[in-house]
Coordinates of C-alpha atoms in Angstrom, one line a residue:
M272 CA 263.0 115.3 314.0
L273 CA 263.4 117.5 310.9
L274 CA 265.5 115.8 308.1
L275 CA 266.6 117.1 304.7
R276 CA 264.8 115.4 301.8
C277 CA 267.4 115.4 299.0
P278 CA 269.6 112.7 297.3
L279 CA 272.7 114.4 298.7
L280 CA 271.6 113.7 302.3
L281 CA 269.4 110.7 303.4
L282 CA 270.6 109.9 306.9
L283 CA 268.1 108.1 309.1
L284 CA 268.7 108.2 312.9
P285 CA 267.5 105.9 315.6
L286 CA 264.9 107.6 317.9
S287 CA 265.4 108.0 321.6
S288 CA 264.4 105.1 323.9
R289 CA 262.7 107.5 326.3
P290 CA 259.1 107.9 324.9
Q291 CA 258.2 110.9 327.1
K292 CA 260.8 113.2 325.4
L293 CA 259.8 115.0 322.3
P294 CA 262.2 114.3 319.3
T295 CA 264.9 116.9 318.6
R296 CA 267.4 117.2 315.9
D297 CA 270.8 115.4 316.2
E298 CA 273.2 118.3 317.0
E299 CA 276.3 116.4 315.8
L300 CA 274.6 115.7 312.5
F301 CA 273.4 119.3 312.3
Q302 CA 276.8 120.7 312.9
M303 CA 278.2 118.4 310.3
Q304 CA 275.6 119.5 307.8
I305 CA 276.2 123.3 308.2
R306 CA 279.9 122.8 307.8
D307 CA 279.4 121.3 304.3
K308 CA 277.9 123.8 301.8
A309 CA 277.3 121.0 299.3
F310 CA 274.4 119.7 301.5
F311 CA 272.4 122.8 300.8
H312 CA 273.2 123.3 297.1
D313 CA 269.7 121.9 296.3
S314 CA 267.5 125.0 296.7
S315 CA 264.5 122.8 297.7
V316 CA 266.0 121.9 301.1
I317 CA 265.2 123.6 304.4
P318 CA 267.7 122.7 307.2
D319 CA 266.6 122.3 310.7
G320 CA 267.4 125.3 313.0
A321 CA 269.2 127.5 310.4
E322 CA 267.9 130.5 308.6
I323 CA 268.3 130.4 304.8
S324 CA 268.2 133.4 302.4
S325 CA 267.0 133.1 298.9
Y326 CA 265.6 135.0 295.9
L327 CA 262.3 135.0 294.1
F328 CA 261.7 136.2 290.5
R329 CA 258.4 137.9 290.0
D330 CA 255.5 135.6 289.3
T331 CA 257.8 132.6 289.5
P332 CA 256.8 130.3 292.5
K333 CA 259.4 128.5 294.6
R334 CA 258.8 125.4 296.7
Y335 CA 260.8 124.0 299.7
F336 CA 260.5 120.7 301.5
F337 CA 261.3 119.2 304.8
V338 CA 260.2 116.0 306.7
V339 CA 258.9 115.6 310.2
E340 CA 259.4 111.9 311.1
E341 CA 257.2 111.6 314.2
D342 CA 253.8 112.7 315.3
N343 CA 253.5 115.3 318.1
T344 CA 256.7 117.1 317.1
P345 CA 257.0 120.8 317.9
L346 CA 257.4 122.9 314.7
A347 CA 258.0 126.6 314.0
V348 CA 258.4 128.1 310.5
T349 CA 259.2 131.8 310.0
V350 CA 259.1 133.6 306.7
T351 CA 260.7 137.1 306.4
P352 CA 259.9 139.2 303.2
C353 CA 262.6 141.7 302.4
D354 CA 261.8 144.3 299.8
A355 CA 258.4 143.1 298.5
P356 CA 255.2 141.4 299.9
L357 CA 255.1 137.7 299.6
E358 CA 252.3 135.1 299.2
W359 CA 253.3 131.9 301.0
K360 CA 251.6 128.6 302.0
L361 CA 252.6 125.8 304.3
S362 CA 251.1 122.3 303.7
V363 CA 251.7 118.7 304.7
Q364 CA 251.1 115.3 303.1
E365 CA 251.7 111.8 304.4
L366 CA 255.1 110.3 304.1
P367 CA 255.6 107.7 301.4
E368 CA 256.5 104.3 302.8
E369 CA 259.9 104.5 301.3
A370 CA 260.6 107.6 303.5
S371 CA 260.1 105.6 306.7
G372 CA 263.0 105.3 309.1
E373 CA 262.5 101.5 309.1
G374 CA 263.4 101.1 305.4
S375 CA 266.9 100.0 304.5
G376 CA 266.8 100.2 300.7
E377 CA 268.7 102.4 298.4
P378 CA 267.7 106.1 298.2
E379 CA 265.2 106.9 295.4
P380 CA 266.5 108.7 292.3
L381 CA 266.0 112.5 292.4
E382 CA 263.5 112.7 289.6
Q383 CA 261.4 109.9 291.1
Q384 CA 261.3 111.7 294.4
K385 CA 260.2 115.0 292.7
Q386 CA 257.6 113.2 290.7
Q387 CA 256.2 111.6 293.8
I388 CA 256.0 115.0 295.5
T389 CA 254.4 117.0 292.7
N390 CA 251.7 114.4 292.0
E391 CA 250.2 114.7 295.5
E392 CA 248.5 117.8 297.0
G393 CA 249.0 118.2 300.7
T394 CA 246.7 119.6 303.4
E395 CA 247.1 123.3 303.8
L396 CA 248.1 124.3 307.4
F397 CA 248.7 128.1 307.0
S398 CA 248.8 130.8 304.4
Y399 CA 249.7 134.5 304.4
K400 CA 250.0 137.4 302.0
G401 CA 251.9 140.6 302.9
N402 CA 255.2 142.1 303.9
D403 CA 255.2 141.3 307.7
V404 CA 257.5 138.8 309.3
E405 CA 255.0 136.0 309.8
Y406 CA 255.3 132.6 311.4
F407 CA 253.5 129.3 311.8
V408 CA 254.0 127.7 315.3
S409 CA 252.6 124.3 316.5
S410 CA 253.4 122.5 319.7
S411 CA 252.3 119.2 318.2
S412 CA 252.7 118.7 314.5
P413 CA 251.9 115.5 312.6
S414 CA 254.6 113.5 310.8
G415 CA 254.7 114.0 307.1
L416 CA 256.3 115.7 304.1
Y417 CA 256.0 119.5 304.6
Q418 CA 256.2 121.9 301.7
L419 CA 256.5 125.7 301.7
D420 CA 255.3 127.5 298.6
L421 CA 256.3 131.1 298.0
L422 CA 255.4 133.7 295.3
S423 CA 256.2 137.4 294.7
T424 CA 253.7 139.1 292.4
E425 CA 255.2 142.6 292.6
K426 CA 258.9 142.3 291.7
D427 CA 262.0 140.2 292.1
T428 CA 262.8 140.0 295.8
H429 CA 264.9 138.5 298.5
F430 CA 263.4 136.6 301.5
K431 CA 264.4 134.5 304.4
V432 CA 263.1 131.2 305.9
Y433 CA 263.7 129.6 309.2
A434 CA 262.3 126.2 310.4
T435 CA 263.0 124.2 313.5
T436 CA 261.6 121.2 315.4
T437 CA 263.1 122.5 318.7
P438 CA 261.6 126.0 319.0
E439 CA 261.7 126.1 322.8
S440 CA 265.5 125.4 323.1
D441 CA 266.6 127.2 319.9
Q442 CA 265.1 130.7 320.4
P443 CA 267.3 132.2 317.7
Y444 CA 265.4 135.5 317.5
P445 CA 266.1 138.0 320.2
E446 CA 263.1 138.7 322.5
L447 CA 261.7 142.2 322.7
P448 CA 261.3 144.0 326.1
Y449 CA 257.8 144.7 327.5
D450 CA 258.0 148.2 326.1
P451 CA 259.6 147.8 322.6
R452 CA 259.4 151.5 321.6
I453 CA 262.4 153.7 320.8
D454 CA 262.4 156.9 322.8
V455 CA 263.7 160.2 321.4
T456 CA 265.4 161.6 324.5
S457 CA 267.1 164.6 322.9
L458 CA 266.6 166.6 319.7
G459 CA 269.0 169.1 318.2
R460 CA 269.5 170.7 314.8
T461 CA 271.9 168.0 313.6
T462 CA 271.5 165.3 316.3
V463 CA 268.9 163.0 317.7
T464 CA 269.5 160.9 320.8
L465 CA 267.6 157.6 321.0
A466 CA 267.1 155.2 324.0
W467 CA 265.5 151.8 324.3
K468 CA 265.0 149.0 326.8
P469 CA 267.5 146.1 326.4
S470 CA 266.4 142.8 325.0
P471 CA 265.7 140.1 327.7
T472 CA 267.8 137.8 325.6
A473 CA 270.8 139.9 326.6
S474 CA 269.8 141.0 330.2
L475 CA 268.3 137.7 331.4
L476 CA 269.6 134.9 329.2
K477 CA 273.0 136.5 328.8
Q478 CA 273.2 135.8 325.1
P479 CA 275.4 138.1 322.9
I480 CA 273.2 140.8 321.5
Q481 CA 274.2 143.8 319.4
Y482 CA 271.8 146.6 318.4
C483 CA 271.7 148.0 314.9
I484 CA 270.2 151.4 314.1
V485 CA 268.7 152.3 310.7
I486 CA 268.2 155.9 309.7
N487 CA 266.4 157.1 306.6
K488 CA 264.0 159.9 305.4
E489 CA 261.3 157.7 303.8
H490 CA 259.6 155.2 306.1
N491 CA 260.1 152.7 308.9
F492 CA 261.3 149.2 308.1
K493 CA 259.7 146.0 309.4
S494 CA 262.8 143.8 309.3
L495 CA 266.6 144.0 309.0
C496 CA 266.2 141.9 305.9
A497 CA 264.2 144.7 304.3
V498 CA 267.0 147.1 305.2
E499 CA 269.7 144.9 303.7
A500 CA 267.7 144.6 300.5
K501 CA 267.6 148.4 300.2
L502 CA 271.3 148.7 300.7
S503 CA 273.9 148.0 298.1
S504 CA 274.1 144.4 297.0
D505 CA 277.6 143.8 298.3
D506 CA 276.8 144.9 301.8
A507 CA 276.4 141.7 303.8
F508 CA 273.7 140.5 301.4
M509 CA 273.6 138.1 298.5
M510 CA 273.4 139.4 295.0
A511 CA 270.4 138.5 292.9
P512 CA 271.2 135.5 290.7
K513 CA 270.9 135.7 286.9
P514 CA 267.8 133.9 285.5
G515 CA 268.5 130.4 284.4
L516 CA 271.6 129.9 286.5
D517 CA 271.7 127.6 289.5
F518 CA 272.7 129.2 292.8
S519 CA 272.9 128.3 296.5
P520 CA 270.3 130.1 298.7
F521 CA 272.2 129.3 301.8
D522 CA 275.4 131.3 301.4
F523 CA 277.3 130.6 304.6
A524 CA 279.8 133.4 304.0
H525 CA 276.9 135.9 304.6
F526 CA 275.4 134.1 307.6
G527 CA 278.3 133.7 310.0
F528 CA 279.1 130.0 309.4
H529 CA 282.6 128.7 308.9
S530 CA 283.6 127.2 305.5
E531 CA 286.8 126.2 303.8
N532 CA 287.1 129.7 302.4
N533 CA 286.4 131.6 305.5
S534 CA 287.6 129.3 308.3
G535 CA 289.9 132.0 309.7
K536 CA 287.2 134.7 309.9
E537 CA 285.3 135.6 313.0
R538 CA 281.7 134.4 313.2
G539 CA 279.4 137.5 313.3
F540 CA 276.7 139.4 311.7
L541 CA 278.6 142.5 310.4
K542 CA 282.3 142.3 310.0
S543 CA 283.3 145.6 308.5
S544 CA 285.9 147.5 310.5
S545 CA 285.0 151.0 311.5
K546 CA 286.6 154.1 313.0
F547 CA 283.9 153.9 315.7
G548 CA 285.8 151.0 317.4
R549 CA 283.1 148.4 318.3
Q550 CA 280.6 150.0 316.0
T551 CA 280.1 148.6 312.5
S552 CA 278.3 150.5 309.8
S553 CA 276.9 149.6 306.4
K554 CA 278.2 151.0 303.1
P555 CA 276.7 154.5 303.0
R556 CA 273.8 155.5 300.8
A557 CA 272.4 159.0 300.3
D558 CA 269.0 158.0 301.8
L559 CA 269.7 155.1 304.1
H560 CA 272.2 154.5 306.9
K561 CA 272.8 151.6 309.2
V562 CA 275.1 151.5 312.2
C563 CA 275.6 148.6 314.7
I564 CA 276.7 149.8 318.2
G565 CA 277.3 146.7 320.3
N566 CA 275.2 146.2 323.4
K567 CA 274.5 149.9 324.3
N568 CA 270.9 151.0 324.7
I569 CA 271.4 154.7 324.1
F570 CA 272.9 156.3 321.0
T571 CA 273.2 159.8 319.5
V572 CA 272.7 160.0 315.7
S573 CA 274.8 162.9 314.4
D574 CA 275.5 164.7 311.1
L575 CA 271.8 165.1 310.3
K576 CA 270.2 168.0 308.4
P577 CA 268.3 170.7 310.3
D578 CA 264.5 170.8 310.0
T579 CA 264.4 167.4 308.4
Q580 CA 262.2 164.4 309.3
Y581 CA 264.0 161.1 309.9
Y582 CA 262.7 157.6 310.5
F583 CA 264.6 155.5 313.1
D584 CA 264.5 151.7 313.4
M585 CA 266.2 149.5 315.9
F586 CA 267.1 145.8 315.5
A587 CA 268.3 143.5 318.2
V588 CA 270.7 141.0 316.6
N589 CA 271.7 137.7 318.2
T590 CA 275.4 137.4 317.1
N591 CA 275.4 133.7 317.7
T592 CA 272.6 133.1 315.2
N593 CA 272.8 136.3 313.1
M594 CA 269.0 136.6 313.4
S595 CA 267.2 139.8 314.4
T596 CA 264.0 141.2 315.8
A597 CA 262.7 144.7 315.1
Y598 CA 261.7 147.2 317.8
V599 CA 258.8 149.6 317.2
G600 CA 260.2 152.3 315.0
T601 CA 259.8 156.0 315.5
F602 CA 260.4 159.3 313.6
A603 CA 261.5 162.8 314.6
R604 CA 262.2 166.1 312.9
T605 CA 265.4 167.9 313.7
K606 CA 265.4 171.5 314.9
E607 CA 265.6 174.4 312.5
E608 CA 268.9 176.0 311.9
A609 CA 267.8 179.4 313.2
K610 CA 265.2 180.2 315.8
Q611 CA 262.3 177.8 315.4
K612 CA 259.6 179.3 313.1
T613 CA 255.9 179.0 313.6
V614 CA 254.4 176.3 311.3
E615 CA 251.8 177.6 308.9
L616 CA 248.6 175.6 308.7
K617 CA 246.7 175.4 305.4
D618 CA 242.9 175.4 305.3
G619 CA 241.7 171.8 305.2
K620 CA 245.1 170.1 305.1
V621 CA 246.2 167.6 307.8
T622 CA 249.6 168.4 309.3
D623 CA 251.8 165.9 311.1
V624 CA 253.5 167.3 314.3
F625 CA 256.3 165.8 316.4
I626 CA 257.0 167.2 319.9
K627 CA 259.8 166.1 322.0
R628 CA 259.3 165.2 325.7
K629 CA 258.1 168.3 327.6
G630 CA 258.6 170.3 324.4
A631 CA 256.2 172.6 322.6
K632 CA 255.4 173.6 319.0
F633 CA 253.7 176.7 317.7
L634 CA 251.4 176.8 314.7
R635 CA 249.7 179.6 312.9
F636 CA 246.4 179.6 311.0
A637 CA 245.5 182.7 309.0
P638 CA 242.3 182.2 306.9
V639 CA 242.4 184.0 303.6
S640 CA 238.7 184.9 303.6
S641 CA 236.1 186.0 306.2
H642 CA 234.5 183.2 308.1
Q643 CA 231.9 182.6 310.8
K644 CA 233.4 179.6 312.4
V645 CA 236.8 177.8 312.5
T646 CA 237.2 174.1 313.4
F647 CA 240.4 172.5 314.8
S648 CA 240.6 168.7 314.7
V649 CA 243.4 167.1 316.7
H650 CA 244.4 163.4 316.7
S651 CA 247.0 162.6 319.4
C652 CA 248.9 159.4 318.3
L653 CA 250.6 158.6 321.6
D654 CA 250.2 160.3 325.0
A655 CA 247.9 163.3 325.7
V656 CA 249.0 166.7 324.5
Q657 CA 247.8 170.2 325.5
I658 CA 246.4 172.6 323.0
Q659 CA 246.0 176.3 323.4
V660 CA 244.4 178.6 320.7
R661 CA 244.6 182.3 320.7
R662 CA 242.9 184.7 318.3
D663 CA 244.7 187.9 317.9
G664 CA 246.3 187.4 321.3
K665 CA 243.1 186.5 323.1
L666 CA 243.0 183.0 324.7
L667 CA 240.0 181.1 323.3
L668 CA 240.8 177.5 324.2
S669 CA 243.0 175.5 326.5
Q670 CA 242.4 171.7 326.6
N671 CA 244.2 168.4 327.1
V672 CA 243.7 166.1 324.1
E673 CA 243.9 162.3 324.2
G674 CA 242.8 160.4 321.1
V675 CA 240.6 162.5 318.7
R676 CA 239.0 165.9 319.6
Q677 CA 237.3 168.5 317.6
F678 CA 236.9 172.2 318.6
Q679 CA 234.7 174.7 316.9
L680 CA 235.3 178.4 317.6
R681 CA 233.6 181.6 316.6
G682 CA 235.3 183.3 313.7
K683 CA 236.2 186.9 313.1
A684 CA 237.1 188.8 309.9
K685 CA 240.8 188.9 309.2
A686 CA 241.6 187.0 312.4
K687 CA 244.8 185.1 312.9
Y688 CA 245.1 182.1 315.2
L689 CA 248.1 181.0 317.1
I690 CA 248.1 177.4 318.3
R691 CA 250.5 176.2 321.0
L692 CA 250.9 172.4 321.4
K693 CA 252.7 171.1 324.5
G694 CA 254.1 167.6 324.7
S695 CA 253.7 165.0 327.3
K696 CA 256.0 164.7 330.4
K697 CA 256.1 160.9 329.8
G698 CA 257.8 160.9 326.4
A699 CA 257.8 162.3 322.8
S700 CA 254.4 163.1 321.3
M701 CA 253.1 162.7 317.7
L702 CA 249.8 164.1 316.5
K703 CA 247.9 165.2 313.4
I704 CA 246.1 168.5 313.3
L705 CA 243.6 170.0 310.8
A706 CA 242.3 173.6 310.8
T707 CA 239.5 174.7 308.4
T708 CA 236.8 177.4 307.9
R709 CA 234.7 175.0 305.7
P710 CA 232.4 172.8 307.8
N711 CA 232.2 170.2 304.9
K712 CA 236.0 170.0 304.6
Q713 CA 236.7 167.3 307.3
S714 CA 239.5 164.8 306.7
F715 CA 238.9 163.3 310.2
P716 CA 235.8 161.1 310.5
S717 CA 233.2 162.2 313.0
L718 CA 233.2 160.4 316.3
P719 CA 230.7 159.9 319.0
E720 CA 231.5 161.2 322.5
D721 CA 232.0 157.7 323.8
T722 CA 234.5 155.7 321.7
R723 CA 234.5 152.6 323.9
I724 CA 233.7 149.1 322.7
K725 CA 231.1 147.3 324.9
A726 CA 231.2 143.5 325.3
F727 CA 228.1 141.6 326.3
D728 CA 229.2 139.1 329.0
K729 CA 226.0 137.0 328.9
L730 CA 226.5 136.5 325.1
R731 CA 230.0 135.1 325.4
T732 CA 230.5 131.5 324.3
C733 CA 233.5 129.3 323.9
S734 CA 234.0 130.4 320.3
S735 CA 232.4 133.9 320.0
V736 CA 232.0 137.2 321.6
T737 CA 229.4 139.9 320.9
V738 CA 230.3 143.6 321.0
A739 CA 228.7 147.0 320.3
W740 CA 229.9 150.5 319.6
L741 CA 228.4 153.9 318.9
G742 CA 228.3 155.6 315.5
T743 CA 227.2 159.1 314.3
Q744 CA 224.7 160.6 311.9
E745 CA 227.5 160.7 309.3
R746 CA 227.9 157.6 307.1
N747 CA 231.3 156.1 307.7
K748 CA 233.1 152.8 307.1
F749 CA 233.9 150.8 310.2
C750 CA 236.4 147.9 310.3
I751 CA 236.8 145.5 313.2
Y752 CA 240.0 143.6 313.9
K753 CA 241.0 140.9 316.5
R754 CA 244.3 139.7 317.8
E755 CA 244.9 136.9 320.3
V756 CA 246.9 137.9 323.3
D757 CA 248.3 136.2 326.4
D758 CA 246.1 135.9 329.5
S759 CA 248.6 138.2 331.3
Y760 CA 247.8 141.0 328.8
N761 CA 246.5 144.1 330.7
E762 CA 245.6 147.8 330.3
E763 CA 249.2 148.9 330.9
Q764 CA 250.4 146.8 328.0
K765 CA 247.6 148.2 325.9
K766 CA 248.9 151.7 326.5
R767 CA 252.3 150.7 325.3
E768 CA 250.9 149.6 321.9
Q769 CA 252.4 151.5 319.0
N770 CA 251.2 154.8 317.5
Q771 CA 247.4 155.1 317.6
C772 CA 247.5 157.0 314.3
L773 CA 248.4 153.9 312.4
G774 CA 245.4 152.6 310.4
P775 CA 244.1 149.2 309.5
D776 CA 246.5 149.1 306.6
T777 CA 249.2 148.3 309.1
R778 CA 247.4 145.2 310.5
K779 CA 247.8 141.6 309.4
K780 CA 245.2 140.4 307.0
S781 CA 244.4 137.5 309.3
D782 CA 243.4 140.0 312.0
K783 CA 240.5 141.4 310.0
V784 CA 237.0 140.4 311.0
L785 CA 234.8 142.6 308.7
C786 CA 234.2 146.1 307.4
K787 CA 230.8 147.7 307.1
Y788 CA 229.1 151.1 306.6
F789 CA 226.9 152.4 309.3
H790 CA 225.0 155.6 310.4
S791 CA 221.7 156.7 311.9
Q792 CA 219.8 160.0 311.6
N793 CA 218.5 159.4 315.1
I794 CA 221.6 159.8 317.2
Q795 CA 220.0 157.9 320.1
K796 CA 219.9 154.8 317.8
A797 CA 223.4 155.1 316.3
V798 CA 224.6 151.9 317.8
T799 CA 225.7 148.7 316.0
T800 CA 226.5 145.2 317.3
E801 CA 228.7 142.4 315.9
T802 CA 229.3 138.8 316.9
I803 CA 232.9 137.7 316.3
R804 CA 233.0 134.0 315.7
G805 CA 235.7 131.3 315.2
L806 CA 237.5 132.0 318.4
Q807 CA 239.3 129.5 320.7
P808 CA 237.8 128.5 324.1
G809 CA 239.4 130.2 327.1
K810 CA 241.5 132.6 325.0
S811 CA 241.9 136.4 325.4
Y812 CA 241.6 138.7 322.3
L813 CA 242.2 142.4 321.8
L814 CA 239.5 143.9 319.6
D815 CA 240.0 147.2 317.7
V816 CA 237.4 149.2 315.7
Y817 CA 238.6 151.6 313.1
V818 CA 236.4 154.3 311.6
I819 CA 237.5 155.6 308.2
G820 CA 236.4 159.0 307.0
H821 CA 235.7 160.3 303.5
G822 CA 239.2 161.7 303.3
G823 CA 240.7 158.3 304.0
H824 CA 242.0 159.1 307.5
S825 CA 241.2 156.5 310.0
V826 CA 240.7 156.7 313.8
K827 CA 240.8 153.8 316.2
Y828 CA 238.2 153.4 319.0
Q829 CA 239.5 152.4 322.4
S830 CA 240.8 148.8 322.3
K831 CA 238.7 146.2 324.1
L832 CA 240.1 143.1 325.8
V833 CA 237.7 140.1 325.8
K834 CA 237.9 136.5 326.7
T835 CA 235.9 133.5 325.5
R836 CA 234.4 131.0 328.0
K837 CA 236.6 128.0 328.8
F838 CA 233.7 125.6 329.3
C839 CA 230.3 125.6 327.5

């Protein structure tokens, strides 16, 4: 069981007499703990099964502790960065004899306990650097004194930590549906209608879930914590403490728990009243808005500006735990005020295009000088799109594009090109397009005709797989990434993966295998192989290869699902 190591609380509980049952926290003790804020005044304490929120000053590390009393105990630790990347590390060291549940002496003085902790270096279990919500999960952890070290090197920042020894029964974070994307179902000049599939936590487990939508003009958010950090400090989020002053990182007034001062208030995540009835919205900012709409799974965002690109994020919030999970965000551009104008393409500049379901967009390219050839490069981020190119009214090209395609057409003096892009019938489409009359002005990396990754079945082992892919005569940088997936992962799930235009900068650092430069003047020999080692026996992995061009734009090869041998 997970116990709090601090002089304010040293309660030792007898273990269950049934040895086949894994230890769990004492719920009566836990409920007593969370009702008394004094138990969590020491900022080095992590409670079992409750999320804490705290603050880091730049370049000032912070350390937390908790104890696992028995071997083979399940353990899950989740760290959520808010408005800055974090460096964090989880380690464990053996329990001192005085910490054993068999002892009956007086608790050690606080300074003596801290001295004992800081004099010993534990065994590192996990480390991470970045701004993703990252977690350490183990079905069988050893007993010991666990310590969590956190550091922010960019700026002062908020963060959240959750730890539990009963991850199977707790499940405080809402589960995402099999397709976690947000669909743009309707697009107007001042409105955008969004739809999404409900969380199984609500539809199957019947737990109370509400959905919160975040709208802004800058970028998508990875967590609701990051949104709250961006909003004003008094909007359901703790204010940054002043340097040198003690503060409680576990402010129950902001996390839905009752205390003496708020015993009459309803437990919930957002409590501000609103003219929208059941909806609750955050304090408005000029560039960021949040609205919580209950358990609906369709919503129309209104009062938007015409011809403006907005980013939309959806968070499922468990109102029992006040903890949230992010859907895959999307973006959309509202329609123009007047009749939609044709977008002008500039020579050699990549343009982002959004097309609603079954919709169409028109673009115009008018080279300023005479030219012999014109090249159109298209990178479809989601489903296939149709491209038609007309030169002075004459149809030159009509093709469906999936992934990356490049088309080279014969030029003509003073010619003007009209490009029609038609979206998919399945859903909204996003793509990048480049038009140029200069052959050497290519932001997109060159690709072989075949962008599949080949796996060699005979070279599979219990801990490695060997793969190969084609290159080109142009020297490019290739980066390969791996991600462990469930055995049930299939091609349909692969298609539902988020936006294919997202590059390796969106991947976790731990997913990276290697990067290398590669090309061959002999196109027949432009093939490279790599052996990916350090894999687990009988596990499935999704492999991705990114090629990065001179302009910095990356293109992902077709993902490859591989599985290591179970027995060797």
